[in-house]
Amino acid sequence: MADILVLYYSRHGAVRELARAIARGIDSVPGAQARLRTVPAVSTVCEATAPAVPEDGAPYVEASDLQECIGLALGSPTRFGNMAAPMKYFLDSTSGEWMKGSLIGKPACVFTSSSSQHGGQESTLLSMMLPLLHHGMLLCGVPYSEADLSTTQTGGTPYGVTHVAGQENKPTLSEEERRLAMAQGKRLALLALQLVKP
Ligand SMILES: Cc1cc2nc3c(=O)[nH]c(=O)nc-3n(C[C@H](O)[C@H](O)[C@H](O)COP(=O)(O)O)c2cc1C
C-alpha cells in the first residue's frame, strides 16, 4: 500500500470534514491509503507548547510523513483570504525537506473552508499552492467533468475543494462538497500511483 498524506489544520472542524472526505476518496483507490495528519495551533504566547499527542483528531505531522507519502492533500481554513498561521508555520519548518527534495515530482492538491461564499477561498487555495510549487510538487485541481462543480450552490472550485461553513460555522458538508472532495482524493491517489513508484 502506498500512503497519500492528507495534512490539514482545522479549528472548528470544517476543514477536518473535507480532509476525511478526501481520505475516503483516496482509500477507494486500490493500492492507496490516506494518512491523516494535522499541525498544532500556534500561540501568541511564544513559550506555550502543545501536548505531544493531540486531544482529538489526527496525529501531528512529522518530517517522515512528507518523505514517505507519494502525494499530498493540504488543507487550511481561510483566514483573511489566506491560509491559517499554523499551516504556514509548519510549512516554514520544511526547508530541510526542500533541501533534500523529498516532495519533488509528487502530486498535490489543496482544500479550504470559509464562512462566506466569496470570502477568499480561491486566494487561500492559491496561497497554499505557492510553497508546494517551491517544493517541486505537481498540482492537480478538480476538472469540470465533475458535474457537481457546475451546479454546486455551496463550496467547490476547480482550484481545489472547499466548504462554505456560514456565519454559524457549520462543519457539515453539502452533498456536492462531499462528492467533490471524494473525487479530488481519488484523482490525487490515481495520479500519485501513476507518477511515483511506491
Ligand atoms: C482570524 C480569522 C479569519 C477569517 N477570515 C475569513 C475570511 O477571510 N473569509 C471567510 O469567509 N471566512 C473567514 N474566517 C472564517 C473561517 O474561514 C471559517 O470559519 C472556516 O470554516 C473555519 O474552518 P475550521 O472549521 O476547519 O476551523 C476567518 C476566521 C478567523 C478565525
PDB file of N, CA and C in Angstrom, residues 23-68:
ATOM      1  N   ALA A  23      -9.932  11.723   2.182  1.00  0.00           N
ATOM      2  CA  ALA A  23      -9.314  10.454   2.585  1.00  0.00           C
ATOM      3  C   ALA A  23     -10.156   9.271   2.100  1.00  0.00           C
ATOM      4  N   ARG A  24     -11.482   9.404   2.176  1.00  0.00           N
ATOM      5  CA  ARG A  24     -12.327   8.307   1.694  1.00  0.00           C
ATOM      6  C   ARG A  24     -12.127   8.100   0.191  1.00  0.00           C
ATOM      7  N   GLY A  25     -11.967   9.206  -0.550  1.00  0.00           N
ATOM      8  CA  GLY A  25     -11.696   9.098  -1.990  1.00  0.00           C
ATOM      9  C   GLY A  25     -10.374   8.408  -2.249  1.00  0.00           C
ATOM     10  N   ILE A  26      -9.360   8.741  -1.474  1.00  0.00           N
ATOM     11  CA  ILE A  26      -8.044   8.098  -1.627  1.00  0.00           C
ATOM     12  C   ILE A  26      -8.163   6.603  -1.332  1.00  0.00           C
ATOM     13  N   ASP A  27      -8.850   6.279  -0.244  1.00  0.00           N
ATOM     14  CA  ASP A  27      -8.968   4.877   0.167  1.00  0.00           C
ATOM     15  C   ASP A  27      -9.786   4.044  -0.820  1.00  0.00           C
ATOM     16  N   SER A  28     -10.552   4.716  -1.691  1.00  0.00           N
ATOM     17  CA  SER A  28     -11.336   3.960  -2.678  1.00  0.00           C
ATOM     18  C   SER A  28     -10.467   3.464  -3.833  1.00  0.00           C
ATOM     19  N   VAL A  29      -9.223   3.930  -3.891  1.00  0.00           N
ATOM     20  CA  VAL A  29      -8.324   3.532  -4.981  1.00  0.00           C
ATOM     21  C   VAL A  29      -7.474   2.342  -4.517  1.00  0.00           C
ATOM     22  N   PRO A  30      -7.565   1.201  -5.205  1.00  0.00           N
ATOM     23  CA  PRO A  30      -6.763   0.036  -4.794  1.00  0.00           C
ATOM     24  C   PRO A  30      -5.271   0.368  -4.800  1.00  0.00           C
ATOM     25  N   GLY A  31      -4.588   0.010  -3.738  1.00  0.00           N
ATOM     26  CA  GLY A  31      -3.148   0.249  -3.648  1.00  0.00           C
ATOM     27  C   GLY A  31      -2.800   1.534  -2.927  1.00  0.00           C
ATOM     28  N   ALA A  32      -3.807   2.387  -2.665  1.00  0.00           N
ATOM     29  CA  ALA A  32      -3.534   3.669  -1.996  1.00  0.00           C
ATOM     30  C   ALA A  32      -4.267   3.724  -0.664  1.00  0.00           C
ATOM     31  N   GLN A  33      -3.641   4.386   0.308  1.00  0.00           N
ATOM     32  CA  GLN A  33      -4.341   4.621   1.573  1.00  0.00           C
ATOM     33  C   GLN A  33      -3.997   6.015   2.090  1.00  0.00           C
ATOM     34  N   ALA A  34      -5.000   6.652   2.713  1.00  0.00           N
ATOM     35  CA  ALA A  34      -4.798   8.010   3.228  1.00  0.00           C
ATOM     36  C   ALA A  34      -4.086   7.953   4.573  1.00  0.00           C
ATOM     37  N   ARG A  35      -3.174   8.908   4.783  1.00  0.00           N
ATOM     38  CA  ARG A  35      -2.537   9.078   6.093  1.00  0.00           C
ATOM     39  C   ARG A  35      -2.922  10.474   6.590  1.00  0.00           C
ATOM     40  N   LEU A  36      -3.840  10.552   7.522  1.00  0.00           N
ATOM     41  CA  LEU A  36      -4.342  11.840   8.017  1.00  0.00           C
ATOM     42  C   LEU A  36      -3.410  12.398   9.087  1.00  0.00           C
ATOM     43  N   ARG A  37      -3.013  13.643   8.921  1.00  0.00           N
ATOM     44  CA  ARG A  37      -2.148  14.294   9.902  1.00  0.00           C
ATOM     45  C   ARG A  37      -2.582  15.746  10.063  1.00  0.00           C
ATOM     46  N   THR A  38      -2.297  16.335  11.216  1.00  0.00           N
ATOM     47  CA  THR A  38      -2.620  17.738  11.438  1.00  0.00           C
ATOM     48  C   THR A  38      -1.391  18.473  11.958  1.00  0.00           C
ATOM     49  N   VAL A  39      -1.539  19.772  12.174  1.00  0.00           N
ATOM     50  CA  VAL A  39      -0.457  20.583  12.737  1.00  0.00           C
ATOM     51  C   VAL A  39      -0.982  21.246  14.009  1.00  0.00           C
ATOM     52  N   PRO A  40      -0.096  21.495  14.995  1.00  0.00           N
ATOM     53  CA  PRO A  40      -0.563  22.152  16.216  1.00  0.00           C
ATOM     54  C   PRO A  40      -0.908  23.617  15.969  1.00  0.00           C
ATOM     55  N   ALA A  41      -1.768  24.161  16.818  1.00  0.00           N
ATOM     56  CA  ALA A  41      -2.055  25.592  16.768  1.00  0.00           C
ATOM     57  C   ALA A  41      -0.810  26.368  17.169  1.00  0.00           C
ATOM     58  N   VAL A  42      -0.693  27.608  16.733  1.00  0.00           N
ATOM     59  CA  VAL A  42       0.385  28.465  17.223  1.00  0.00           C
ATOM     60  C   VAL A  42      -0.223  29.446  18.219  1.00  0.00           C
ATOM     61  N   SER A  43       0.625  29.909  19.122  1.00  0.00           N
ATOM     62  CA  SER A  43       0.132  30.745  20.207  1.00  0.00           C
ATOM     63  C   SER A  43       0.830  32.083  20.192  1.00  0.00           C
ATOM     64  N   THR A  44       0.111  33.119  20.625  1.00  0.00           N
ATOM     65  CA  THR A  44       0.761  34.419  20.760  1.00  0.00           C
ATOM     66  C   THR A  44       1.716  34.403  21.953  1.00  0.00           C
ATOM     67  N   VAL A  45       1.521  33.425  22.855  1.00  0.00           N
ATOM     68  CA  VAL A  45       2.464  33.250  23.957  1.00  0.00           C
ATOM     69  C   VAL A  45       3.546  32.300  23.465  1.00  0.00           C
ATOM     70  N   CYS A  46       4.730  32.828  23.181  1.00  0.00           N
ATOM     71  CA  CYS A  46       5.724  32.033  22.458  1.00  0.00           C
ATOM     72  C   CYS A  46       6.169  30.795  23.220  1.00  0.00           C
ATOM     73  N   GLU A  47       6.086  30.847  24.566  1.00  0.00           N
ATOM     74  CA  GLU A  47       6.556  29.701  25.345  1.00  0.00           C
ATOM     75  C   GLU A  47       5.547  28.563  25.368  1.00  0.00           C
ATOM     76  N   ALA A  48       4.302  28.812  24.963  1.00  0.00           N
ATOM     77  CA  ALA A  48       3.281  27.772  25.059  1.00  0.00           C
ATOM     78  C   ALA A  48       3.591  26.634  24.101  1.00  0.00           C
ATOM     79  N   THR A  49       3.428  25.403  24.587  1.00  0.00           N
ATOM     80  CA  THR A  49       3.643  24.247  23.717  1.00  0.00           C
ATOM     81  C   THR A  49       2.412  23.361  23.749  1.00  0.00           C
ATOM     82  N   ALA A  50       2.145  22.723  22.626  1.00  0.00           N
ATOM     83  CA  ALA A  50       1.007  21.797  22.556  1.00  0.00           C
ATOM     84  C   ALA A  50       1.409  20.473  23.181  1.00  0.00           C
ATOM     85  N   PRO A  51       0.440  19.703  23.671  1.00  0.00           N
ATOM     86  CA  PRO A  51       0.769  18.351  24.132  1.00  0.00           C
ATOM     87  C   PRO A  51       1.343  17.523  22.986  1.00  0.00           C
ATOM     88  N   ALA A  52       2.181  16.547  23.314  1.00  0.00           N
ATOM     89  CA  ALA A  52       2.845  15.755  22.265  1.00  0.00           C
ATOM     90  C   ALA A  52       1.834  15.041  21.378  1.00  0.00           C
ATOM     91  N   VAL A  53       0.684  14.669  21.946  1.00  0.00           N
ATOM     92  CA  VAL A  53      -0.355  13.983  21.185  1.00  0.00           C
ATOM     93  C   VAL A  53      -1.611  14.855  21.223  1.00  0.00           C
ATOM     94  N   PRO A  54      -2.244  15.147  20.066  1.00  0.00           N
ATOM     95  CA  PRO A  54      -3.449  15.982  20.071  1.00  0.00           C
ATOM     96  C   PRO A  54      -4.578  15.332  20.874  1.00  0.00           C
ATOM     97  N   GLU A  55      -5.428  16.171  21.477  1.00  0.00           N
ATOM     98  CA  GLU A  55      -6.529  15.623  22.287  1.00  0.00           C
ATOM     99  C   GLU A  55      -7.525  14.857  21.424  1.00  0.00           C
ATOM    100  N   ASP A  56      -7.749  15.318  20.177  1.00  0.00           N
ATOM    101  CA  ASP A  56      -8.602  14.550  19.264  1.00  0.00           C
ATOM    102  C   ASP A  56      -8.119  14.802  17.837  1.00  0.00           C
ATOM    103  N   GLY A  57      -8.708  14.053  16.915  1.00  0.00           N
ATOM    104  CA  GLY A  57      -8.345  14.213  15.518  1.00  0.00           C
ATOM    105  C   GLY A  57      -7.063  13.486  15.172  1.00  0.00           C
ATOM    106  N   ALA A  58      -6.481  13.860  14.040  1.00  0.00           N
ATOM    107  CA  ALA A  58      -5.308  13.164  13.506  1.00  0.00           C
ATOM    108  C   ALA A  58      -4.056  13.473  14.325  1.00  0.00           C
ATOM    109  N   PRO A  59      -3.048  12.582  14.268  1.00  0.00           N
ATOM    110  CA  PRO A  59      -1.763  12.876  14.924  1.00  0.00           C
ATOM    111  C   PRO A  59      -1.074  14.063  14.256  1.00  0.00           C
ATOM    112  N   TYR A  60      -0.112  14.648  14.973  1.00  0.00           N
ATOM    113  CA  TYR A  60       0.675  15.722  14.383  1.00  0.00           C
ATOM    114  C   TYR A  60       1.598  15.168  13.301  1.00  0.00           C
ATOM    115  N   VAL A  61       1.787  15.975  12.274  1.00  0.00           N
ATOM    116  CA  VAL A  61       2.638  15.578  11.157  1.00  0.00           C
ATOM    117  C   VAL A  61       4.116  15.591  11.572  1.00  0.00           C
ATOM    118  N   GLU A  62       4.893  14.699  10.959  1.00  0.00           N
ATOM    119  CA  GLU A  62       6.349  14.677  11.163  1.00  0.00           C
ATOM    120  C   GLU A  62       7.021  14.704   9.795  1.00  0.00           C
ATOM    121  N   ALA A  63       8.304  15.053   9.789  1.00  0.00           N
ATOM    122  CA  ALA A  63       9.037  15.128   8.514  1.00  0.00           C
ATOM    123  C   ALA A  63       8.962  13.799   7.765  1.00  0.00           C
ATOM    124  N   SER A  64       8.960  12.692   8.511  1.00  0.00           N
ATOM    125  CA  SER A  64       8.925  11.376   7.857  1.00  0.00           C
ATOM    126  C   SER A  64       7.628  11.190   7.055  1.00  0.00           C
ATOM    127  N   ASP A  65       6.536  11.845   7.481  1.00  0.00           N
ATOM    128  CA  ASP A  65       5.284  11.729   6.725  1.00  0.00           C
ATOM    129  C   ASP A  65       5.463  12.313   5.322  1.00  0.00           C
ATOM    130  N   LEU A  66       6.155  13.448   5.248  1.00  0.00           N
ATOM    131  CA  LEU A  66       6.386  14.070   3.933  1.00  0.00           C
ATOM    132  C   LEU A  66       7.278  13.171   3.076  1.00  0.00           C
ATOM    133  N   GLN A  67       8.284  12.551   3.710  1.00  0.00           N
ATOM    134  CA  GLN A  67       9.216  11.708   2.959  1.00  0.00           C
ATOM    135  C   GLN A  67       8.537  10.444   2.443  1.00  0.00           C
ATOM    136  N   GLU A  68       7.703   9.847   3.282  1.00  0.00           N
ATOM    137  CA  GLU A  68       7.171   8.514   2.969  1.00  0.00           C
ATOM    138  C   GLU A  68       5.976   8.542   2.023  1.00  0.00           C
TER     139      GLU A  68
END
